[in-house]
Short mmCIF file of N, CA and C in Angstrom, two decimals:
data_model
loop_
_atom_site.label_atom_id
_atom_site.label_comp_id
_atom_site.label_asym_id
_atom_site.label_seq_id
_atom_site.Cartn_x
_atom_site.Cartn_y
_atom_site.Cartn_z
N LEU A 1194 87.13 -97.98 39.04
CA LEU A 1194 86.98 -99.04 37.95
C LEU A 1194 85.85 -98.47 37.13
N GLU A 1195 85.12 -97.49 37.35
CA GLU A 1195 84.23 -96.91 36.51
C GLU A 1195 84.83 -96.04 35.61
N ASP A 1196 85.96 -95.34 35.76
CA ASP A 1196 86.87 -94.50 35.09
C ASP A 1196 87.32 -95.40 33.93
N ILE A 1197 87.81 -96.14 34.31
CA ILE A 1197 88.56 -97.31 33.34
C ILE A 1197 87.50 -97.85 32.38
N ARG A 1198 86.35 -98.05 32.87
CA ARG A 1198 85.39 -98.60 31.86
C ARG A 1198 84.84 -97.63 31.02
N ARG A 1199 84.63 -96.58 31.53
CA ARG A 1199 84.37 -95.08 30.66
C ARG A 1199 85.40 -95.02 29.47
N LYS A 1200 86.45 -95.07 29.94
CA LYS A 1200 87.72 -94.89 28.98
C LYS A 1200 87.78 -95.97 27.85
N MET A 1201 87.64 -97.17 28.42
CA MET A 1201 87.72 -98.29 27.26
C MET A 1201 86.45 -97.84 26.32
N GLU A 1202 85.22 -97.79 26.85
CA GLU A 1202 84.31 -97.46 26.16
C GLU A 1202 84.28 -96.49 24.83
N SER A 1203 84.93 -95.19 25.37
CA SER A 1203 85.23 -94.37 24.62
C SER A 1203 86.08 -94.40 23.60
N MET A 1204 87.43 -95.33 23.97
CA MET A 1204 88.17 -95.72 23.17
C MET A 1204 87.65 -96.72 21.80
N ARG A 1205 86.82 -97.61 22.24
CA ARG A 1205 85.98 -98.57 21.28
C ARG A 1205 85.15 -97.53 20.35
N ASP A 1206 84.54 -96.72 20.93
CA ASP A 1206 83.95 -95.67 19.99
C ASP A 1206 84.45 -94.62 19.26
N ASP A 1207 85.62 -94.59 19.41
CA ASP A 1207 86.62 -93.57 18.81
C ASP A 1207 86.33 -93.70 17.12
N PRO A 1208 86.01 -92.71 16.58
CA PRO A 1208 85.56 -92.87 15.00
C PRO A 1208 86.92 -92.70 14.09
N THR A 1209 88.30 -92.30 14.74
CA THR A 1209 89.52 -92.16 14.03
C THR A 1209 89.81 -93.81 13.74
N THR A 1210 90.68 -93.73 12.57
CA THR A 1210 91.27 -94.80 12.38
C THR A 1210 92.90 -94.97 12.55
N PRO A 1211 93.66 -95.98 12.76
CA PRO A 1211 94.98 -96.10 12.99
C PRO A 1211 95.71 -94.95 12.21
N ASP A 1212 95.38 -94.92 10.75
CA ASP A 1212 96.30 -94.26 10.04
C ASP A 1212 95.87 -92.67 10.16
N THR A 1213 94.91 -92.10 10.92
CA THR A 1213 94.38 -90.82 11.01
C THR A 1213 94.96 -90.43 12.62
N ARG A 1214 95.16 -91.03 13.52
CA ARG A 1214 95.29 -90.77 14.71
C ARG A 1214 97.07 -90.30 15.01
N LEU A 1215 97.04 -89.49 15.94
CA LEU A 1215 98.12 -88.98 16.26
C LEU A 1215 98.96 -89.65 17.27
N ALA A 1216 100.22 -89.77 17.07
CA ALA A 1216 101.16 -90.60 18.09
C ALA A 1216 100.61 -90.73 19.43
N ASP A 1217 100.25 -89.68 20.04
CA ASP A 1217 99.64 -89.72 21.49
C ASP A 1217 98.23 -90.13 21.99
N TRP A 1218 97.77 -90.67 20.90
CA TRP A 1218 96.30 -90.99 20.83
C TRP A 1218 96.01 -91.57 22.07
N SER A 1219 96.60 -92.75 22.58
CA SER A 1219 96.38 -93.68 23.52
C SER A 1219 96.27 -92.82 24.97
N LEU A 1220 96.95 -91.87 25.05
CA LEU A 1220 97.29 -91.39 26.47
C LEU A 1220 96.13 -90.83 26.91
N ALA A 1221 95.03 -90.30 26.18
CA ALA A 1221 94.09 -89.82 26.52
C ALA A 1221 92.94 -91.06 27.43
N TYR A 1222 93.34 -92.26 27.10
CA TYR A 1222 92.72 -93.56 27.65
C TYR A 1222 93.64 -94.17 28.66
N ASN A 1223 94.83 -93.63 28.96
CA ASN A 1223 95.42 -94.56 29.94
C ASN A 1223 95.08 -94.01 31.55
N PRO A 1224 94.91 -95.05 32.08
CA PRO A 1224 94.22 -94.86 33.59
C PRO A 1224 95.00 -93.99 34.37
N ALA A 1225 96.15 -94.02 34.38
CA ALA A 1225 97.28 -93.34 34.98
C ALA A 1225 97.43 -91.98 34.31
N ASP A 1226 97.02 -90.89 35.00
CA ASP A 1226 97.09 -89.42 34.55
C ASP A 1226 98.50 -88.94 33.97
N VAL A 1227 98.97 -88.85 33.20
CA VAL A 1227 100.12 -88.48 32.57
C VAL A 1227 100.39 -87.16 33.22
N ASN A 1228 99.43 -85.97 33.23
CA ASN A 1228 99.54 -84.91 33.84
C ASN A 1228 99.98 -84.78 35.33
N GLU A 1229 99.31 -85.64 35.81
CA GLU A 1229 99.68 -85.82 37.32
C GLU A 1229 100.99 -85.94 37.62
N LEU A 1230 101.35 -87.32 36.87
CA LEU A 1230 102.90 -87.54 37.14
C LEU A 1230 103.81 -86.50 36.58
N VAL A 1231 103.65 -85.70 35.59
CA VAL A 1231 104.35 -84.62 35.39
C VAL A 1231 104.56 -83.50 36.31
N ARG A 1232 103.26 -83.15 36.99
CA ARG A 1232 103.27 -82.26 38.18
C ARG A 1232 104.06 -82.81 39.26
N LEU A 1233 103.86 -83.89 39.84
CA LEU A 1233 104.47 -84.50 41.16
C LEU A 1233 106.03 -84.67 40.77
N MET A 1234 106.36 -85.03 39.70
CA MET A 1234 107.94 -85.64 39.43
C MET A 1234 108.76 -84.56 38.89
N LEU A 1235 107.90 -83.79 37.97
CA LEU A 1235 108.85 -82.80 37.09
C LEU A 1235 108.38 -81.10 37.29
N GLY A 1236 107.28 -80.75 38.35
CA GLY A 1236 107.20 -79.63 38.60
C GLY A 1236 106.65 -78.84 37.34
N GLY A 1237 105.68 -79.37 36.50
CA GLY A 1237 105.27 -78.76 35.43
C GLY A 1237 103.94 -79.39 34.66
N ASN A 1238 103.66 -79.28 33.75
CA ASN A 1238 102.70 -79.98 33.00
C ASN A 1238 102.94 -80.00 31.37
N LEU A 1239 102.04 -80.63 30.57
CA LEU A 1239 102.05 -80.73 29.21
C LEU A 1239 101.26 -79.90 28.66
N THR A 1240 101.46 -78.95 27.67
CA THR A 1240 100.52 -77.86 27.31
C THR A 1240 100.53 -78.07 25.66
N GLY A 1241 99.23 -77.66 25.40
CA GLY A 1241 99.05 -77.60 23.83
C GLY A 1241 98.53 -78.90 23.41
N ARG A 1242 98.10 -78.90 22.13
CA ARG A 1242 97.88 -80.24 21.44
C ARG A 1242 99.11 -81.02 21.28
N ILE A 1243 100.06 -80.49 21.03
CA ILE A 1243 101.22 -81.47 20.76
C ILE A 1243 102.21 -81.68 22.05
N TRP A 1244 101.51 -81.74 23.17
CA TRP A 1244 102.02 -82.00 24.39
C TRP A 1244 103.32 -81.50 24.43
N THR A 1245 103.35 -80.18 24.69
CA THR A 1245 104.99 -79.74 25.02
C THR A 1245 105.02 -79.82 26.33
N LEU A 1246 106.46 -80.12 26.74
CA LEU A 1246 106.59 -80.44 27.92
C LEU A 1246 107.02 -79.06 28.77
N HIS A 1247 106.43 -78.55 29.74
CA HIS A 1247 106.84 -77.32 30.27
C HIS A 1247 107.05 -77.70 31.83
N THR A 1248 108.31 -77.84 32.31
CA THR A 1248 108.54 -78.38 33.64
C THR A 1248 109.78 -77.31 34.45
N ARG A 1249 109.77 -77.51 35.65
CA ARG A 1249 111.05 -77.09 36.34
C ARG A 1249 112.20 -77.76 36.35
N VAL A 1250 112.15 -79.26 36.16
CA VAL A 1250 113.26 -79.84 36.17
C VAL A 1250 112.87 -80.96 35.48
N ARG A 1251 113.90 -81.89 34.79
CA ARG A 1251 113.81 -82.95 34.12
C ARG A 1251 114.91 -83.93 34.33
N PHE A 1252 114.99 -85.06 34.30
CA PHE A 1252 115.87 -86.08 34.81
C PHE A 1252 116.57 -86.83 33.60
N PHE A 1253 117.75 -87.25 33.82
CA PHE A 1253 118.66 -88.15 33.08
C PHE A 1253 119.30 -89.09 33.58
N ASP A 1254 119.22 -90.33 33.11
CA ASP A 1254 120.12 -91.32 33.62
C ASP A 1254 121.60 -91.57 32.83
N PRO A 1255 122.44 -90.93 33.71
CA PRO A 1255 123.75 -91.29 32.94
C PRO A 1255 124.49 -92.67 32.72
N GLU A 1256 123.87 -93.49 33.75
CA GLU A 1256 124.41 -94.95 33.49
C GLU A 1256 123.79 -95.62 32.04
N ASN A 1257 122.28 -95.52 31.97
CA ASN A 1257 121.86 -96.14 30.67
C ASN A 1257 121.82 -95.00 29.49
N ARG A 1258 122.13 -93.83 29.65
CA ARG A 1258 122.28 -92.73 28.79
C ARG A 1258 120.87 -92.45 28.06
N ARG A 1259 120.10 -92.27 28.94
CA ARG A 1259 118.51 -92.04 28.48
C ARG A 1259 117.93 -91.03 29.37
N ALA A 1260 116.81 -90.37 28.70
CA ALA A 1260 116.22 -89.21 29.64
C ALA A 1260 115.48 -90.11 30.62
N GLY A 1261 114.91 -89.58 31.72
CA GLY A 1261 114.26 -90.10 32.81
C GLY A 1261 115.04 -90.50 33.84
N LEU A 1262 114.41 -91.01 35.10
CA LEU A 1262 115.02 -91.37 36.35
C LEU A 1262 115.84 -92.70 36.11
N PRO A 1263 116.72 -92.94 36.78
CA PRO A 1263 117.50 -94.34 36.85
C PRO A 1263 116.43 -95.27 37.48
N PRO A 1264 116.61 -96.38 37.19
CA PRO A 1264 115.75 -97.47 38.08
C PRO A 1264 116.06 -97.28 39.50
N ASP A 1265 115.00 -97.48 40.26
CA ASP A 1265 115.20 -97.51 41.87
C ASP A 1265 115.45 -95.93 42.36
N VAL A 1266 115.26 -94.99 41.50
CA VAL A 1266 115.17 -93.68 42.09
C VAL A 1266 113.67 -92.81 42.00
N ALA A 1267 113.35 -92.27 42.91
CA ALA A 1267 112.14 -91.83 43.17
C ALA A 1267 112.50 -90.29 43.20
N ALA A 1268 111.54 -89.33 42.58
CA ALA A 1268 111.45 -87.87 42.76
C ALA A 1268 110.26 -87.23 42.98
N LEU A 1269 110.08 -86.29 43.96
CA LEU A 1269 108.84 -85.51 44.02
C LEU A 1269 109.32 -84.06 44.22
N VAL A 1270 108.59 -83.31 43.36
CA VAL A 1270 108.64 -81.96 43.81
C VAL A 1270 107.64 -81.46 44.76
N THR A 1271 108.05 -80.73 45.72
CA THR A 1271 107.46 -80.58 46.82
C THR A 1271 107.03 -79.12 47.19
N LYS A 1272 107.66 -78.05 46.61
CA LYS A 1272 107.45 -76.76 46.50
C LYS A 1272 108.27 -76.07 45.35
N MET A 1273 107.28 -75.09 44.96
CA MET A 1273 107.80 -74.21 43.62
C MET A 1273 107.43 -72.78 43.93
N GLU A 1274 108.64 -72.07 43.83
CA GLU A 1274 108.45 -70.61 44.25
C GLU A 1274 109.02 -69.94 43.16
N GLU A 1275 108.95 -68.61 43.09
CA GLU A 1275 109.57 -67.79 42.06
C GLU A 1275 111.20 -68.06 42.26
N GLY A 1276 111.60 -68.52 41.05
CA GLY A 1276 113.26 -68.89 40.86
C GLY A 1276 113.62 -69.98 41.71
N ARG A 1277 112.66 -70.83 42.61
CA ARG A 1277 113.15 -71.83 43.42
C ARG A 1277 112.12 -73.17 43.46
N THR A 1278 112.86 -74.41 43.20
CA THR A 1278 111.96 -75.36 43.22
C THR A 1278 112.73 -76.30 44.36
N THR A 1279 111.74 -76.86 45.07
CA THR A 1279 112.32 -77.85 46.22
C THR A 1279 111.79 -79.30 45.81
N LEU A 1280 112.94 -80.18 45.65
CA LEU A 1280 112.74 -81.35 45.12
C LEU A 1280 113.25 -82.64 46.17
N SER A 1281 112.54 -83.67 46.39
CA SER A 1281 113.06 -85.02 47.25
C SER A 1281 113.34 -85.65 46.40
N LEU A 1282 114.43 -86.55 46.42
CA LEU A 1282 115.21 -87.34 45.39
C LEU A 1282 115.56 -88.61 46.64
N VAL A 1283 115.19 -89.87 46.26
CA VAL A 1283 115.58 -90.80 47.06
C VAL A 1283 116.05 -92.11 46.07
N ASN A 1284 116.99 -92.87 46.32
CA ASN A 1284 117.38 -93.94 46.16
C ASN A 1284 117.04 -95.17 46.65
N ILE A 1285 116.05 -95.78 46.37
CA ILE A 1285 115.51 -96.87 47.06
C ILE A 1285 116.25 -98.24 47.14
N ASN A 1286 117.07 -98.13 45.98
CA ASN A 1286 118.16 -99.44 46.14
C ASN A 1286 118.89 -99.72 47.26
N GLN A 1287 118.90 -100.59 47.79
CA GLN A 1287 119.61 -100.79 49.11
C GLN A 1287 121.04 -100.98 49.13
N LEU A 1288 121.35 -101.31 47.93
CA LEU A 1288 122.91 -101.92 47.61
C LEU A 1288 123.81 -101.04 46.72
N GLU A 1289 123.14 -100.42 45.60
CA GLU A 1289 124.03 -99.74 44.82
C GLU A 1289 123.60 -98.28 44.81
N PRO A 1290 124.81 -97.59 44.64
CA PRO A 1290 124.52 -96.17 44.52
C PRO A 1290 123.89 -95.70 43.18
N LYS A 1291 123.35 -94.56 43.13
CA LYS A 1291 122.80 -94.18 41.83
C LYS A 1291 123.02 -92.86 41.52
N GLU A 1292 123.39 -92.40 40.29
CA GLU A 1292 123.57 -90.91 39.83
C GLU A 1292 122.44 -90.54 38.90
N VAL A 1293 122.12 -89.14 39.14
CA VAL A 1293 120.94 -88.75 38.27
C VAL A 1293 121.49 -87.11 38.07
N ILE A 1294 121.23 -86.89 36.61
CA ILE A 1294 121.59 -85.62 36.17
C ILE A 1294 120.22 -85.10 36.18
N ILE A 1295 120.16 -83.86 36.69
CA ILE A 1295 119.08 -82.91 36.89
C ILE A 1295 119.26 -81.83 36.16
N GLN A 1296 118.55 -81.47 35.05
CA GLN A 1296 118.53 -80.51 34.24
C GLN A 1296 117.34 -79.37 34.73
N THR A 1297 117.70 -78.01 34.68
CA THR A 1297 116.71 -77.10 35.23
C THR A 1297 115.86 -76.74 33.89
N GLY A 1298 114.60 -77.04 33.88
CA GLY A 1298 113.83 -76.74 32.52
C GLY A 1298 113.73 -78.09 31.56
N ALA A 1299 112.47 -78.35 31.06
CA ALA A 1299 112.33 -79.45 30.36
C ALA A 1299 113.29 -79.41 29.07
N TYR A 1300 113.87 -78.19 28.60
CA TYR A 1300 114.85 -78.21 27.47
C TYR A 1300 116.09 -77.40 28.04
N GLY A 1301 116.27 -77.42 29.09
CA GLY A 1301 117.42 -76.68 29.64
C GLY A 1301 117.39 -75.05 29.71
N GLU A 1302 116.20 -74.58 29.68
CA GLU A 1302 116.07 -73.30 29.42
C GLU A 1302 116.11 -72.48 30.69
N HIS A 1303 116.34 -73.00 31.80
CA HIS A 1303 116.71 -72.38 33.16
C HIS A 1303 118.10 -72.40 33.34
N GLU A 1304 118.77 -71.61 34.01
CA GLU A 1304 120.08 -71.79 34.33
C GLU A 1304 120.31 -71.89 36.15
N CYS A 1305 120.86 -73.22 36.44
CA CYS A 1305 120.77 -73.47 37.78
C CYS A 1305 121.65 -72.55 38.38
N LEU A 1306 121.49 -71.71 39.37
CA LEU A 1306 122.52 -70.65 40.30
C LEU A 1306 123.09 -71.77 41.40
N ARG A 1307 122.45 -72.30 42.08
CA ARG A 1307 122.90 -72.98 42.98
C ARG A 1307 122.01 -74.06 43.76
N VAL A 1308 122.35 -74.99 44.54
CA VAL A 1308 121.45 -75.98 45.21
C VAL A 1308 121.65 -76.15 46.53
N LYS A 1309 120.83 -76.11 47.44
CA LYS A 1309 121.11 -76.22 48.85
C LYS A 1309 120.56 -77.34 49.26
N VAL A 1310 121.29 -78.19 49.99
CA VAL A 1310 120.84 -79.58 50.54
C VAL A 1310 121.26 -79.11 52.07
N GLY A 1311 120.23 -79.35 53.05
CA GLY A 1311 120.28 -79.19 54.41
C GLY A 1311 121.05 -77.78 54.48
N ASP A 1312 122.26 -77.67 55.29
CA ASP A 1312 122.87 -76.38 55.46
C ASP A 1312 124.01 -76.25 54.49
N ALA A 1313 124.20 -77.01 53.61
CA ALA A 1313 125.11 -76.94 52.59
C ALA A 1313 124.61 -76.44 51.37
N GLU A 1314 125.48 -75.41 50.65
CA GLU A 1314 124.90 -74.94 49.40
C GLU A 1314 126.08 -75.14 48.19
N TYR A 1315 125.62 -75.50 47.15
CA TYR A 1315 126.50 -75.82 46.11
C TYR A 1315 126.50 -74.82 44.95
N PRO A 1316 127.17 -74.13 44.47
CA PRO A 1316 127.01 -73.28 43.28
C PRO A 1316 127.15 -74.38 41.95
N VAL A 1317 126.21 -74.01 40.96
CA VAL A 1317 126.15 -74.54 39.98
C VAL A 1317 126.56 -74.12 38.54
N ASN A 1318 125.63 -73.07 38.25
CA ASN A 1318 125.93 -71.89 37.19
C ASN A 1318 126.00 -72.92 35.63
N ASN A 1319 124.92 -73.72 35.61
CA ASN A 1319 124.79 -74.51 34.40
C ASN A 1319 123.28 -74.81 34.20
N ARG A 1320 123.08 -75.42 33.21
CA ARG A 1320 121.66 -75.66 33.14
C ARG A 1320 121.43 -77.17 33.47
N HIS A 1321 122.34 -77.89 34.12
CA HIS A 1321 122.07 -79.00 34.79
C HIS A 1321 123.24 -79.50 35.55
N PHE A 1322 123.13 -80.49 36.53
CA PHE A 1322 124.01 -80.70 37.48
C PHE A 1322 123.73 -82.48 37.85
N THR A 1323 124.70 -83.13 38.50
CA THR A 1323 124.75 -84.65 38.85
C THR A 1323 124.68 -84.71 40.37
N VAL A 1324 123.52 -85.61 40.55
CA VAL A 1324 123.49 -85.90 42.29
C VAL A 1324 124.08 -87.38 41.98
N ARG A 1325 124.71 -87.68 43.19
CA ARG A 1325 125.03 -88.87 43.40
C ARG A 1325 124.25 -89.44 44.80
N LEU A 1326 123.40 -90.30 44.89
CA LEU A 1326 122.72 -90.83 45.97
C LEU A 1326 123.27 -92.17 46.40
N ASP A 1327 123.85 -92.27 47.57
CA ASP A 1327 124.14 -93.46 48.11
C ASP A 1327 122.92 -94.59 48.15
N PRO A 1328 123.31 -95.96 48.51
CA PRO A 1328 122.28 -96.66 48.78
C PRO A 1328 121.39 -96.39 49.87
N GLY A 1329 120.08 -96.52 49.41
CA GLY A 1329 118.76 -96.17 50.36
C GLY A 1329 118.86 -94.76 50.87
N ALA A 1330 119.42 -93.89 50.36
CA ALA A 1330 119.76 -92.34 50.74
C ALA A 1330 118.66 -91.65 49.92
N GLY A 1331 118.61 -90.42 50.67
CA GLY A 1331 117.65 -89.45 49.93
C GLY A 1331 117.90 -88.31 50.46
N ALA A 1332 117.51 -87.44 49.62
CA ALA A 1332 117.79 -85.69 50.21
C ALA A 1332 116.55 -84.71 49.74
N ASP A 1333 116.36 -83.79 50.31
CA ASP A 1333 115.46 -82.77 49.91
C ASP A 1333 116.35 -81.52 49.44
N MET A 1334 116.38 -81.07 48.19
CA MET A 1334 117.15 -79.99 47.91
C MET A 1334 116.49 -78.73 47.16
N THR A 1335 116.87 -77.66 47.37
CA THR A 1335 116.48 -76.49 46.99
C THR A 1335 117.14 -75.91 45.68
N ILE A 1336 116.53 -75.87 44.83
CA ILE A 1336 117.27 -75.55 43.51
C ILE A 1336 116.84 -74.04 43.20
N SER A 1337 117.90 -73.31 43.06
CA SER A 1337 117.74 -71.70 42.70
C SER A 1337 118.30 -71.46 41.50
N VAL A 1338 117.24 -70.92 40.50
CA VAL A 1338 117.41 -70.82 38.91
C VAL A 1338 117.25 -69.27 38.68
N LYS A 1339 117.85 -68.97 37.55
CA LYS A 1339 117.36 -67.95 36.86
C LYS A 1339 116.66 -68.47 35.46
N ARG A 1340 115.15 -68.28 35.46
CA ARG A 1340 114.49 -68.55 34.65
C ARG A 1340 114.88 -67.98 33.40
N TYR A 1341 114.32 -69.04 32.21
CA TYR A 1341 114.47 -68.61 30.87
C TYR A 1341 115.79 -67.81 30.39
N ALA A 1342 116.94 -68.27 31.06
CA ALA A 1342 118.30 -67.70 30.66
C ALA A 1342 118.91 -68.26 29.66
N ASN A 1343 118.39 -69.35 29.17
CA ASN A 1343 119.15 -70.32 27.98
C ASN A 1343 118.21 -70.63 27.05
N GLN A 1344 119.14 -70.57 25.84
CA GLN A 1344 118.41 -71.02 24.44
C GLN A 1344 117.70 -72.34 24.83
N PRO A 1345 116.42 -72.78 24.66
CA PRO A 1345 116.04 -74.27 24.77
C PRO A 1345 116.67 -75.23 23.73
N THR A 1346 116.91 -76.33 24.31
CA THR A 1346 117.72 -77.53 23.50
C THR A 1346 117.22 -78.93 23.66
N LEU A 1347 117.00 -79.53 22.68
CA LEU A 1347 116.73 -81.01 22.82
C LEU A 1347 117.87 -81.86 23.19
N SER A 1348 118.88 -81.25 23.48
CA SER A 1348 120.03 -82.07 23.52
C SER A 1348 120.39 -82.76 24.89
N PHE A 1349 120.78 -83.94 24.96
CA PHE A 1349 121.15 -84.60 26.41
C PHE A 1349 122.19 -84.00 26.85
N PRO A 1350 122.57 -84.07 28.19
CA PRO A 1350 123.63 -83.40 28.94
C PRO A 1350 124.99 -84.12 28.88
N TRP A 1351 125.10 -85.09 27.77
CA TRP A 1351 126.40 -85.64 27.59
C TRP A 1351 127.10 -85.20 26.39
#
């Protein structure tokens, strides 16, 4: 609570005006640390003054055609090694299956070579792949990539 009080006081004392603030001004005052969420869910960080996203993975919701995880899907990057990222993905919805598109790199700059789930290994050879999660199901997957193999893009995978 002391941290929240300190952030609120800092926000009140900020000498900038709404016309001179950057769009991400409020992130500095958010009690949920955005950098920690990026590290845990995407395996990366926000860099520089303009908050450039630098991550191992990025998620897309194909049903709602938007960036981010679909509702009721949770993700946690549990391990990062040279050329490999281990990711836990869970559908907490007990009634409906969910699809998630996983892109390798914040801007698709990595080429996904293969994904290993348990003893099964699936070739991908693309900057993204789709995972279908049954109701209440989850999986730990190891994603093997060739890093920085693709031209970065802001395009969505559809």
